Coordinates of C-alpha atoms in Angstrom, one line a residue:
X1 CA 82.3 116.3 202.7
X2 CA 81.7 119.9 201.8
X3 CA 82.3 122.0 199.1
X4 CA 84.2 119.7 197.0
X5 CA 84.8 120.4 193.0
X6 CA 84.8 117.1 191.2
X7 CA 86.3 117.3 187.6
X8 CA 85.9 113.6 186.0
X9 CA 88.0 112.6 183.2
X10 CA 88.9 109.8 182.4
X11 CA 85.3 108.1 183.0
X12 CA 83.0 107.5 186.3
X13 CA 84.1 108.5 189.8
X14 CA 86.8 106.9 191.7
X15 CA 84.8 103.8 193.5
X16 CA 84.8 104.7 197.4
X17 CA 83.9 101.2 198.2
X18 CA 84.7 99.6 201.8
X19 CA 87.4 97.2 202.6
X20 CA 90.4 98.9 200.7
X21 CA 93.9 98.2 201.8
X22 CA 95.8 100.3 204.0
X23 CA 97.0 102.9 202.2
X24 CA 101.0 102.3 202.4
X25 CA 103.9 104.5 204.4
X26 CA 107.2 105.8 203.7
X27 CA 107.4 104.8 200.2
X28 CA 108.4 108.6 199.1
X29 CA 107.1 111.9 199.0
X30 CA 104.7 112.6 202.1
X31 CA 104.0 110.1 205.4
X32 CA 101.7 108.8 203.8
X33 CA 103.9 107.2 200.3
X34 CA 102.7 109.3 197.6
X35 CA 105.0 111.4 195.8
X36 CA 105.3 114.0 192.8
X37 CA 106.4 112.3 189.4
X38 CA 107.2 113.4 186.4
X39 CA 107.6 112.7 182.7
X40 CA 108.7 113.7 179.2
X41 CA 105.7 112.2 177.2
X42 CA 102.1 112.0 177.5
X43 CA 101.9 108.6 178.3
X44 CA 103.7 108.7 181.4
X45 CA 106.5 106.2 180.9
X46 CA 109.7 105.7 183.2
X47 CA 108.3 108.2 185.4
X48 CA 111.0 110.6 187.6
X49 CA 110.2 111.7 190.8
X50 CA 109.9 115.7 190.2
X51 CA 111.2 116.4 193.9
X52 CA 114.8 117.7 193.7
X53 CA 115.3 117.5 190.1
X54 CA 117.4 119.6 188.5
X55 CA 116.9 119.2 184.6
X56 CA 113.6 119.8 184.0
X57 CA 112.9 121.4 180.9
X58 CA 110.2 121.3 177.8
X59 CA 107.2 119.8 177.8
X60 CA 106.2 117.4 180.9
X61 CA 103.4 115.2 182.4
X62 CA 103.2 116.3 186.4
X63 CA 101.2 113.3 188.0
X64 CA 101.0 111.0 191.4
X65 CA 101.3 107.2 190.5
X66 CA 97.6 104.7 190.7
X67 CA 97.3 104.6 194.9
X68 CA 93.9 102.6 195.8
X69 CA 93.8 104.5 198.5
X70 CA 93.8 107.8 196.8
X71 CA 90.6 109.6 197.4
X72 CA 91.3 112.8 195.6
X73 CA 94.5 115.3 194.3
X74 CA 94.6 119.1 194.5
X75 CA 97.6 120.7 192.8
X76 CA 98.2 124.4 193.3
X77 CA 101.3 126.3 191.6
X78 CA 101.1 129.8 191.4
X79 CA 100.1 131.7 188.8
X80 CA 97.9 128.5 187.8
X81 CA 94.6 127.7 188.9
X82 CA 94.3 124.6 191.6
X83 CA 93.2 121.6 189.6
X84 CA 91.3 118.9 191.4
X85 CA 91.5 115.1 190.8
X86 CA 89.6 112.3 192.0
X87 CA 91.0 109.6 189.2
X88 CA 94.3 107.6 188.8
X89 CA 96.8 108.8 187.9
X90 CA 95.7 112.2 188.9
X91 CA 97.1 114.5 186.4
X92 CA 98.8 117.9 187.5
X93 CA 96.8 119.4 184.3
X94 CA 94.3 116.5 184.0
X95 CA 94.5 114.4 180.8
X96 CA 92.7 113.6 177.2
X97 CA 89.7 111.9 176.4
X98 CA 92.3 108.6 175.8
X99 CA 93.4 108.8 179.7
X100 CA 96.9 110.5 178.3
X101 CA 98.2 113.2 180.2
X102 CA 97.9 116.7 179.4
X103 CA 101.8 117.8 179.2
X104 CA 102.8 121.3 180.9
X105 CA 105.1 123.6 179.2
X106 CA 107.9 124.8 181.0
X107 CA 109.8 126.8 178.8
X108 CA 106.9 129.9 180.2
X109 CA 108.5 129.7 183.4
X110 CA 111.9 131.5 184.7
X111 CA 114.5 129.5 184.8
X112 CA 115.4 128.7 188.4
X113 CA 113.4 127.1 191.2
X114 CA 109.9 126.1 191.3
X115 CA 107.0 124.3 193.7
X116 CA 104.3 122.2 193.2
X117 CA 102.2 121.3 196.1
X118 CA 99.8 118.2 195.9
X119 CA 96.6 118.1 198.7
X120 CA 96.2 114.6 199.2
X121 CA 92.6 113.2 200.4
X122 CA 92.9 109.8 201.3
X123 CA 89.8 107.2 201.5
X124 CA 89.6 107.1 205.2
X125 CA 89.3 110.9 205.1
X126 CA 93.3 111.4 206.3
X127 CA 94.7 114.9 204.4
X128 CA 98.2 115.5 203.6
X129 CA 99.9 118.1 201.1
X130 CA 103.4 117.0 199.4
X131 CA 105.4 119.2 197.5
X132 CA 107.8 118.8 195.0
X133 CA 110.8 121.2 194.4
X134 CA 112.3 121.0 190.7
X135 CA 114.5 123.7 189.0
X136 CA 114.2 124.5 185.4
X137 CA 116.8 124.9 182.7
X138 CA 115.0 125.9 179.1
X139 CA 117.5 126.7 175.9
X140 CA 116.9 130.2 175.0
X141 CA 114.5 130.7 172.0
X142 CA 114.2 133.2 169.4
X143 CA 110.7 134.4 170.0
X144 CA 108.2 135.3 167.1
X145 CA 104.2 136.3 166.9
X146 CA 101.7 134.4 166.1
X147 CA 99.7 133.7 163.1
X148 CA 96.1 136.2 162.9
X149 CA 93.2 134.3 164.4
X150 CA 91.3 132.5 161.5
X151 CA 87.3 131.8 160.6
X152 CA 86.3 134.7 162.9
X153 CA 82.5 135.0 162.8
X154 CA 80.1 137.2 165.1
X155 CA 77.0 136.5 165.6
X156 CA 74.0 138.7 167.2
X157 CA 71.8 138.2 170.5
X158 CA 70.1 139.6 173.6
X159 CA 72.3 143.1 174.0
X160 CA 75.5 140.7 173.4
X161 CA 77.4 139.3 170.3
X162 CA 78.5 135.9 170.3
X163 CA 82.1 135.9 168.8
X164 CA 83.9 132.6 167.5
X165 CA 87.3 131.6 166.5
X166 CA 90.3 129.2 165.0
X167 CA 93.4 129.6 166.8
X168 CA 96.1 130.4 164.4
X169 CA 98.0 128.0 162.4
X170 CA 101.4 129.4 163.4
X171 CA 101.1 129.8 167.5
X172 CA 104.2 131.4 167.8
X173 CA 107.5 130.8 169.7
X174 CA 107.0 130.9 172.8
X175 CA 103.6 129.6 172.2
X176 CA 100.1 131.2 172.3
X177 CA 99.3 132.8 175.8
X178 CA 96.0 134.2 174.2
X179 CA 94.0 136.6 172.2
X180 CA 92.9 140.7 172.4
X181 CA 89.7 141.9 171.4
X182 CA 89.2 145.5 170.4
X183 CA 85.6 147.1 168.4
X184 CA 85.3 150.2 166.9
X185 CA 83.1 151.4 169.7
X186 CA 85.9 151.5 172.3
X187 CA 85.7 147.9 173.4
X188 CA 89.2 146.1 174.1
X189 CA 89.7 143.2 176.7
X190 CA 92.2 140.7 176.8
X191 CA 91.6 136.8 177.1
X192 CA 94.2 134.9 179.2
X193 CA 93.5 131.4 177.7
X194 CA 95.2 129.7 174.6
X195 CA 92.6 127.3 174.2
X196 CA 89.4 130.2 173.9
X197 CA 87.4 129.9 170.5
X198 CA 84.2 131.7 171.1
X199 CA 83.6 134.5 174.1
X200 CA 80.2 136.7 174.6
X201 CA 79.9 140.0 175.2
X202 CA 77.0 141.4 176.6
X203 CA 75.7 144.8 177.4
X204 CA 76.1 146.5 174.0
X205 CA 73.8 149.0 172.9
X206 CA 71.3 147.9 169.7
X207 CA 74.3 149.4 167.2
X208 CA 76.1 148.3 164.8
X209 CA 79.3 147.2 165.8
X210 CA 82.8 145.2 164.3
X211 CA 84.9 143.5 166.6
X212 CA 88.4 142.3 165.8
X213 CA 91.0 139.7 167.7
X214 CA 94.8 139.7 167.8
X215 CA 96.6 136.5 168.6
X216 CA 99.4 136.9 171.9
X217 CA 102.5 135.5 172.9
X218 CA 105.8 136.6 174.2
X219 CA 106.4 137.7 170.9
X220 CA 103.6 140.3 170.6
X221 CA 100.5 140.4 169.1
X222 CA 99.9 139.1 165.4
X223 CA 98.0 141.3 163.3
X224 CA 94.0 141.5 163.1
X225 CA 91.5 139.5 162.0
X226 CA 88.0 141.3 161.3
X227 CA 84.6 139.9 162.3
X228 CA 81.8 140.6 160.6
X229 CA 79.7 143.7 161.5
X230 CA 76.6 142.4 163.4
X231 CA 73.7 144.5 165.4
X232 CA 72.7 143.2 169.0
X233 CA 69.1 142.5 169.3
X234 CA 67.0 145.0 171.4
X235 CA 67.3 143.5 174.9
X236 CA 64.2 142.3 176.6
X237 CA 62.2 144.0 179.2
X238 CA 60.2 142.2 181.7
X239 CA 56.4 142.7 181.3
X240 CA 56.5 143.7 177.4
X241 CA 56.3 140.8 174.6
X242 CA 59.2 140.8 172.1
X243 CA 59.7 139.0 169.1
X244 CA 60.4 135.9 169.4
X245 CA 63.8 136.1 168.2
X246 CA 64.3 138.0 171.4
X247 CA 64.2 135.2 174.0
X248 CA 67.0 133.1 174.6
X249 CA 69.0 131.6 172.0
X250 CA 72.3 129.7 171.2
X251 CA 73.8 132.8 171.7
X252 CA 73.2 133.1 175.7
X253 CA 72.0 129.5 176.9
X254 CA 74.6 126.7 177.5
X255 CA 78.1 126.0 178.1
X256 CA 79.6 127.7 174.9
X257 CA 78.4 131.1 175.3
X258 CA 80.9 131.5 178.7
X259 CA 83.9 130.6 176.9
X260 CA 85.1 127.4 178.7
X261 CA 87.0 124.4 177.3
X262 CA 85.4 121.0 178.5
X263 CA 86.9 118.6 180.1
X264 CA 88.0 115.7 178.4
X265 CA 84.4 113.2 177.6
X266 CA 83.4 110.6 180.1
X267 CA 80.5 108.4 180.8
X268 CA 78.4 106.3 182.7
X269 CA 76.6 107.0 186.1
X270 CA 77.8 109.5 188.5
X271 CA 76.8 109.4 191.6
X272 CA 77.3 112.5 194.0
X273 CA 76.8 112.3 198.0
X274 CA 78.0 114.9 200.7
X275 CA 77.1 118.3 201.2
X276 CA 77.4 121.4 198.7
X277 CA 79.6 119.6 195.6
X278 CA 80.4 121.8 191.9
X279 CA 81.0 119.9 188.7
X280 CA 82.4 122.7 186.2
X281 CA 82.9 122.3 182.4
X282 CA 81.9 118.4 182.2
X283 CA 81.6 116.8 178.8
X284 CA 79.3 113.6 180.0
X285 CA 77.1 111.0 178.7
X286 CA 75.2 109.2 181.5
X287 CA 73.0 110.1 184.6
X288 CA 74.1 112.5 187.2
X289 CA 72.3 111.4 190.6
X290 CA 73.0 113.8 193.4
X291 CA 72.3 111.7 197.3
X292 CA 73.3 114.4 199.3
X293 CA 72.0 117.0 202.0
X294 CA 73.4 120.4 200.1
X295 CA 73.4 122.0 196.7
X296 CA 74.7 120.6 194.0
X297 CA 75.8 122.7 191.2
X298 CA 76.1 121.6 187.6
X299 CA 77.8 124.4 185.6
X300 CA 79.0 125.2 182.5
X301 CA 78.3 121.6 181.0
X302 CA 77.4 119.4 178.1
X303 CA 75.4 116.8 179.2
X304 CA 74.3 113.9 176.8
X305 CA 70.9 111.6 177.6
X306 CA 71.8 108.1 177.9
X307 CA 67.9 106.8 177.5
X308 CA 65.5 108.6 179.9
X309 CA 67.0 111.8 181.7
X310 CA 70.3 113.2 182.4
X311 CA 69.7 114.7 185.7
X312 CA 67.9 113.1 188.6
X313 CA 68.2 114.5 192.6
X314 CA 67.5 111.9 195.1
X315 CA 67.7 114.4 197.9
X316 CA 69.6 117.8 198.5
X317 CA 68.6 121.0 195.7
X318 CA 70.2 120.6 192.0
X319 CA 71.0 123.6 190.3
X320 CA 72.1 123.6 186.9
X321 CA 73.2 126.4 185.0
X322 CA 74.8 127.5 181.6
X323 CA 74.7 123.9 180.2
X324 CA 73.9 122.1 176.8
X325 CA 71.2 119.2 177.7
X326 CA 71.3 117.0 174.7
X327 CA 68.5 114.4 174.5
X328 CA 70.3 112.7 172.4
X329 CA 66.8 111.8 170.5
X330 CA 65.8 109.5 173.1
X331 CA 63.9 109.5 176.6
X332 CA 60.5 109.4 178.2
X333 CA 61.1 110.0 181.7
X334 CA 61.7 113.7 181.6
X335 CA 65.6 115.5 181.1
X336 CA 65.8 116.6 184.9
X337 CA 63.4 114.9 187.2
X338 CA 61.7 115.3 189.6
X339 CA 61.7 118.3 192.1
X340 CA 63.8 120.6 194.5
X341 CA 66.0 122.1 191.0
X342 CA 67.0 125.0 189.2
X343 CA 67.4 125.3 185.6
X344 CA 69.0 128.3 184.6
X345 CA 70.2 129.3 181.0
X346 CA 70.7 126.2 179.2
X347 CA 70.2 125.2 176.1
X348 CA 68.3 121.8 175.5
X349 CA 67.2 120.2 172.9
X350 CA 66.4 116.5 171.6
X351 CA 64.3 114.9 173.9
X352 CA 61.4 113.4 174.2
X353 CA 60.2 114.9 177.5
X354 CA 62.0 118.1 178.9
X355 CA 62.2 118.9 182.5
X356 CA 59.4 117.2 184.3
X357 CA 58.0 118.5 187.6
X358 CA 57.1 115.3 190.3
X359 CA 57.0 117.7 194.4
X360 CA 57.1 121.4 192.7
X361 CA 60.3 123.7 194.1
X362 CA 61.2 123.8 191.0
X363 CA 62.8 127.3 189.0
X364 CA 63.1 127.0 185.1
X365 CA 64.3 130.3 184.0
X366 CA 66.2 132.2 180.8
X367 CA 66.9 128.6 178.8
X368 CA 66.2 127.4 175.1
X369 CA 64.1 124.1 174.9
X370 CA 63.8 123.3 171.7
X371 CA 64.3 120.5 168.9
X372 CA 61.6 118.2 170.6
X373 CA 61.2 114.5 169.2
X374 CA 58.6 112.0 168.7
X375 CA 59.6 108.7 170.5
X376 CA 57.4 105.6 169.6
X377 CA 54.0 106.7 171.3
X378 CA 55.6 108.9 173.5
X379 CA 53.1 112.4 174.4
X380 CA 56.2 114.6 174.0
X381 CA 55.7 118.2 176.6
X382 CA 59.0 120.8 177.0
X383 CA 57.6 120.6 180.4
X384 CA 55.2 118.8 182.3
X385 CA 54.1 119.3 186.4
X386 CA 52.2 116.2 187.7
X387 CA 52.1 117.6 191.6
X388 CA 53.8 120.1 194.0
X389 CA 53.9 123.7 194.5
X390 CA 56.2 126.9 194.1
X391 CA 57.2 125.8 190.4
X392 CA 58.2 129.1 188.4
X393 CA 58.8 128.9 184.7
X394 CA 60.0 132.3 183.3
X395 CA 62.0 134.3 180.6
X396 CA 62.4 131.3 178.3
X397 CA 62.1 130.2 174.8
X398 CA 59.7 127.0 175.0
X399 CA 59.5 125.7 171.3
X400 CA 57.8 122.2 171.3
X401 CA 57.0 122.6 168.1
X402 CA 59.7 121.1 165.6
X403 CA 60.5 122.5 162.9
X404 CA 62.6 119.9 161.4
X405 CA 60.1 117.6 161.5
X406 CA 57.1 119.6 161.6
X407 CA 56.2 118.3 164.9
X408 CA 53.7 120.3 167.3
X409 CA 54.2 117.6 170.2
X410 CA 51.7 117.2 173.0
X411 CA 52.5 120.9 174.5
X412 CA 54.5 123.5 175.4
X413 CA 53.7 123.3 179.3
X414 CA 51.2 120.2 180.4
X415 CA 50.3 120.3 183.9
X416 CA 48.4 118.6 186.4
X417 CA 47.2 116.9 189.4
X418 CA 48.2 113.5 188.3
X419 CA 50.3 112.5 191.4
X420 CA 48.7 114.8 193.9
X421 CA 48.0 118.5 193.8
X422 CA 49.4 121.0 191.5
X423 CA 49.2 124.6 192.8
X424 CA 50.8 128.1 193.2
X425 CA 52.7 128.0 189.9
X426 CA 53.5 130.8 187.6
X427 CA 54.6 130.8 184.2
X428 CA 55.4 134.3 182.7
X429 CA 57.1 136.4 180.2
X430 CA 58.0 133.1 178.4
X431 CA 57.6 132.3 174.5
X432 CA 55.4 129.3 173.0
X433 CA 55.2 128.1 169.8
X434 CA 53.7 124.3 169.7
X435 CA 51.6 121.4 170.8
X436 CA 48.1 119.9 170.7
X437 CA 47.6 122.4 172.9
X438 CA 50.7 125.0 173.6
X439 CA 49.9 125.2 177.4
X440 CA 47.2 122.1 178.3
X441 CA 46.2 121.9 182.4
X442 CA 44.2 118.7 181.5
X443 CA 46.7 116.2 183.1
X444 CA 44.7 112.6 183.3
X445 CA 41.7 115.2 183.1
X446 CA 42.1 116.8 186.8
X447 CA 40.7 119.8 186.9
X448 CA 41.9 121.2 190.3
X449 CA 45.4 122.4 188.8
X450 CA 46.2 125.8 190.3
X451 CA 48.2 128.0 188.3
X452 CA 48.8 131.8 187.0
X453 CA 49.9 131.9 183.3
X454 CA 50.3 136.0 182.5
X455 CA 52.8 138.5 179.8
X456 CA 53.8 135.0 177.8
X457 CA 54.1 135.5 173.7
X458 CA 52.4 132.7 171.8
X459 CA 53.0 130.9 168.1
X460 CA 50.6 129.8 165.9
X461 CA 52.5 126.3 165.5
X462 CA 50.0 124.4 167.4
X463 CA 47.5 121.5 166.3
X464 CA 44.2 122.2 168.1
X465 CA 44.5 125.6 170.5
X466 CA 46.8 127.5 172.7
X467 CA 45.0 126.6 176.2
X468 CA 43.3 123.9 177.4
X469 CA 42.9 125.0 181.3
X470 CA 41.0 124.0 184.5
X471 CA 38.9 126.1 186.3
X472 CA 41.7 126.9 188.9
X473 CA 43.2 128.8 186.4
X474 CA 44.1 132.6 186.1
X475 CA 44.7 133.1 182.4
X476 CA 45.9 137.2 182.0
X477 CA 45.0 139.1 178.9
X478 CA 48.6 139.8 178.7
X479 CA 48.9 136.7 176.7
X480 CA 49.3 138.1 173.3
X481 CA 49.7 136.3 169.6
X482 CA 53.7 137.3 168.7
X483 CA 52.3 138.9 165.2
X484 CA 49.7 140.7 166.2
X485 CA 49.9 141.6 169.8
X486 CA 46.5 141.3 170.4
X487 CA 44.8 138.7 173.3
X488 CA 45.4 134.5 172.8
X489 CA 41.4 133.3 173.2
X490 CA 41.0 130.2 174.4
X491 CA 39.3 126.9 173.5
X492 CA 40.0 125.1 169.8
X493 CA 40.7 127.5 167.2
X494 CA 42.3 125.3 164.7
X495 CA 41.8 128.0 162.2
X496 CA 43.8 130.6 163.6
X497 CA 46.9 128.2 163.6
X498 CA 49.6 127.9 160.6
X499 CA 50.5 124.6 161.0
X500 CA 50.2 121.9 158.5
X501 CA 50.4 118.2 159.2
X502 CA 48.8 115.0 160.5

């Protein structure tokens, strides 16, 4: 299977075990007996077949009744996004954290005629599309705007302002189809989702600015609500050192800063095989294993640690991008193990070991790790290499150190020939704060560790010293202090460090 988008819901992924019953025939809707259904309430009961019906109006639940056979359900209707479904009951819209349906409003459509079609993949790989033909009949309405948008807060990054949001508490008749947002420096763009409560927007200049949002719906727009005036931070330039409030941040790393909705929560193993497979906008707590021979993409994501890591590739490449890794203040193994992935713009935090680095191929690039914890005698590293080569770790914000519990950790980056040889690895333009030692190449004291470490911006949150490198080493003077600017020596100098504690 290629290119497939899974979106789990309701909890693990439909089994795909052997000796399943033959899927049944003629028992409505397509050859192969499944058909459209429909229903006035989220739970699904005394279900109508939606093919043909002629008094369809309000709110309904779209859905294909439990088939064993049932691989997966794509739904496409236009002027909708296709949804994709791999568990019973397969929801037109998907359904709620309690395996209800999400219920579609059809007083937005014309009255009249309408289609939904339904791509059906069946376990032993047989397709077939049904579609279902219903007519809708909706009581004129009185229309009225909405409420203003409420709790509007703005908040400052990177040459972007994070802006977040309460949906009104009158949505307006017809309902809320979704908000405008204008600034007083000639910004305006319009958001065509109800559910939004945060959006980013990046390239502004280092000004002050004041956005403001407007509610829609059929109605019109509602009147303003003001954020506060906030000033983007100076945006970072590859080869200089900013402050450390310059590297990423809550503001650009993780799922919230793209302006998604998650999917309802699930849990449990998941298990991915097959060739290049997506999951989008997941809300998980478990293991994600991928088995297969392509990329597999983990976007836009909150992922919760269940005990060791969250992420672990069998075969294939992992790349995982704009997601929240929460640790979940547990784990030893590493977050995202062991090689052959791409961690891009996430925000993680919690853990006990961060991305660890078993075969090399690995790119860690433009994320937050932070909020590191102390589990039982656990030597806790935001990143750690034990073998392989072409491992790049750039452009982030590494802070081992803890400030919660005034923890420095073990370090910032550990790294070395433990399982076999460590070499041609670069770690640049990042920022340090924390550990024994903030970047230690002493790993089960090898010394044949091969690595450049240049332009990175160092704390002074660290127990002992900032490096503790083998000879195969190339530390660059462009490794500066973050106060002064001036050249990180090397060795202990427990004297120019500001932290406190045992």
């Amino acid at each position: 299977m290629s290119d497939a988008v899974y979106m789990s819901k309701d909890g693990a992924l439909y089994p795909r075990g052997r000796n399943k019953p033959a899927r049944p025939v003629n028992s409505g809707g397509g050859s192969g007996g499944v058909a459209i259904y429909f229903s006035t309430v989220k739970e699904r009961t005394n279900p109508a077949v939606l093919n043909g019906n002629g008094n369809v109006n309000g709110y309904i639940a779209v859905f294909t009744l439990p088939d064993t056979n049932v691989q997966s359900v794509t739904y496409s209707f236009p002027g909708l996004a296709n949804h994709a479904e791999t568990n019973p009951p397969f929801d037109f819209l998907g359904g709620d954290a309690t395996n209800q349906a999400l219920l579609w409003d059809t007083t937005t459509l014309l009255d009249g005629a309408h289609t939904v079609t339904a791509s059906i993949v069946y376990l032993n790989a047989v397709t077939e599309t049904v579609t279902a033909t219903f007519n809708t009949n909706n009581p004129s309405v009185v229309s009225h705007v909405a409420g203003a948008p409420r709790n509007a807060v703005a908040t400052a990054g990177v040459g972007l302002v994070m802006l977040d949001w309460t949906a009104p508490a009158d949505l307006g008749v017809p309902t809320l189809t979704g908000y405008r947002i204008t600034s007083n420096n000639g910004y305006n763009a319009t958001i065509n989702n109800p559910s939004a409560v945060s959006t980013a927007i990046s390239g502004l200049p280092t000004t002050t600015v004041t956005f403001t949002i407007r509610a829609i719906n059929a109605g019109g727009e509602s009147i303003a609500t003001n954020f506060n005036a906030v000033t983007p931070d100076e945006p970072y330039v590859a080869g200089q050192q900013p402050a450390s409030s310059s590297y990423p941040n809550a503001a650009v790393t993780g799922w919230q800063p793209t302006g998604v909705t998650l999917l309802a929560a699930t849990s449990g193993t998941m298990s991915i095989s097959g060739g290049n497979v997506t999951l989008d906008r997941l809300n998980h707590t478990g293991v994600i294993e991928y088995r297969g021979t392509g990329i597999l993409t983990i976007k836009r994501s909150r992922l919760v640690n269940p005990s060791n890591w969250v992420v672990r590739r069998y075969s294939g490449y992992i790349v995982i991008e704009d997601c929240e890794l929460d640790g979940n203040n547990k784990g030893g193994g590493g977050a995202i193990v062991y090689n052959n992935y791409t961690m891009r713009r996430c925000n993680l935090h919690h853990f006990a070991e961060g991305p660890r680095i078993a075969g090399g191929n690995v790119v860690i690039e433009d994320s937050w790790l932070h909020d590191m914890v102390q589990v039982g005698a656990n030597h806790t590293d935001a990143i750690q290499q034990v073998s392989g080569a072409n491992s790049r770790i750039r452009r982030n914000r590494v802070d081992c150190y803890n400030p919660v519990t005034n923890l420095v950790g073990n370090a910032g980056f550990m790294f070395g020939s433990d399982n076999g040889l460590t070499s041609d690895v670069i770690v640049e333009e990042n920022y340090f704060n924390g550990g024994n030692y903030t970047i230690n190449g002493g790993g089960s004291g090898t010394t044949t560790a091969q690595a450049i470490i240049r332009n990175n911006t160092f704390g002074r949150k660290f127990r002992y010293g900032i490096k503790s490198v083998p000879g195969g080493v190339t530390w660059a003077s462009t490794n500066v202090w973050e106060d002064n600017g001036q050249p990180v020596p090397g060795g202990a100098i427990v004297s120019q460090s500001t932290w406190s504690g045992a």
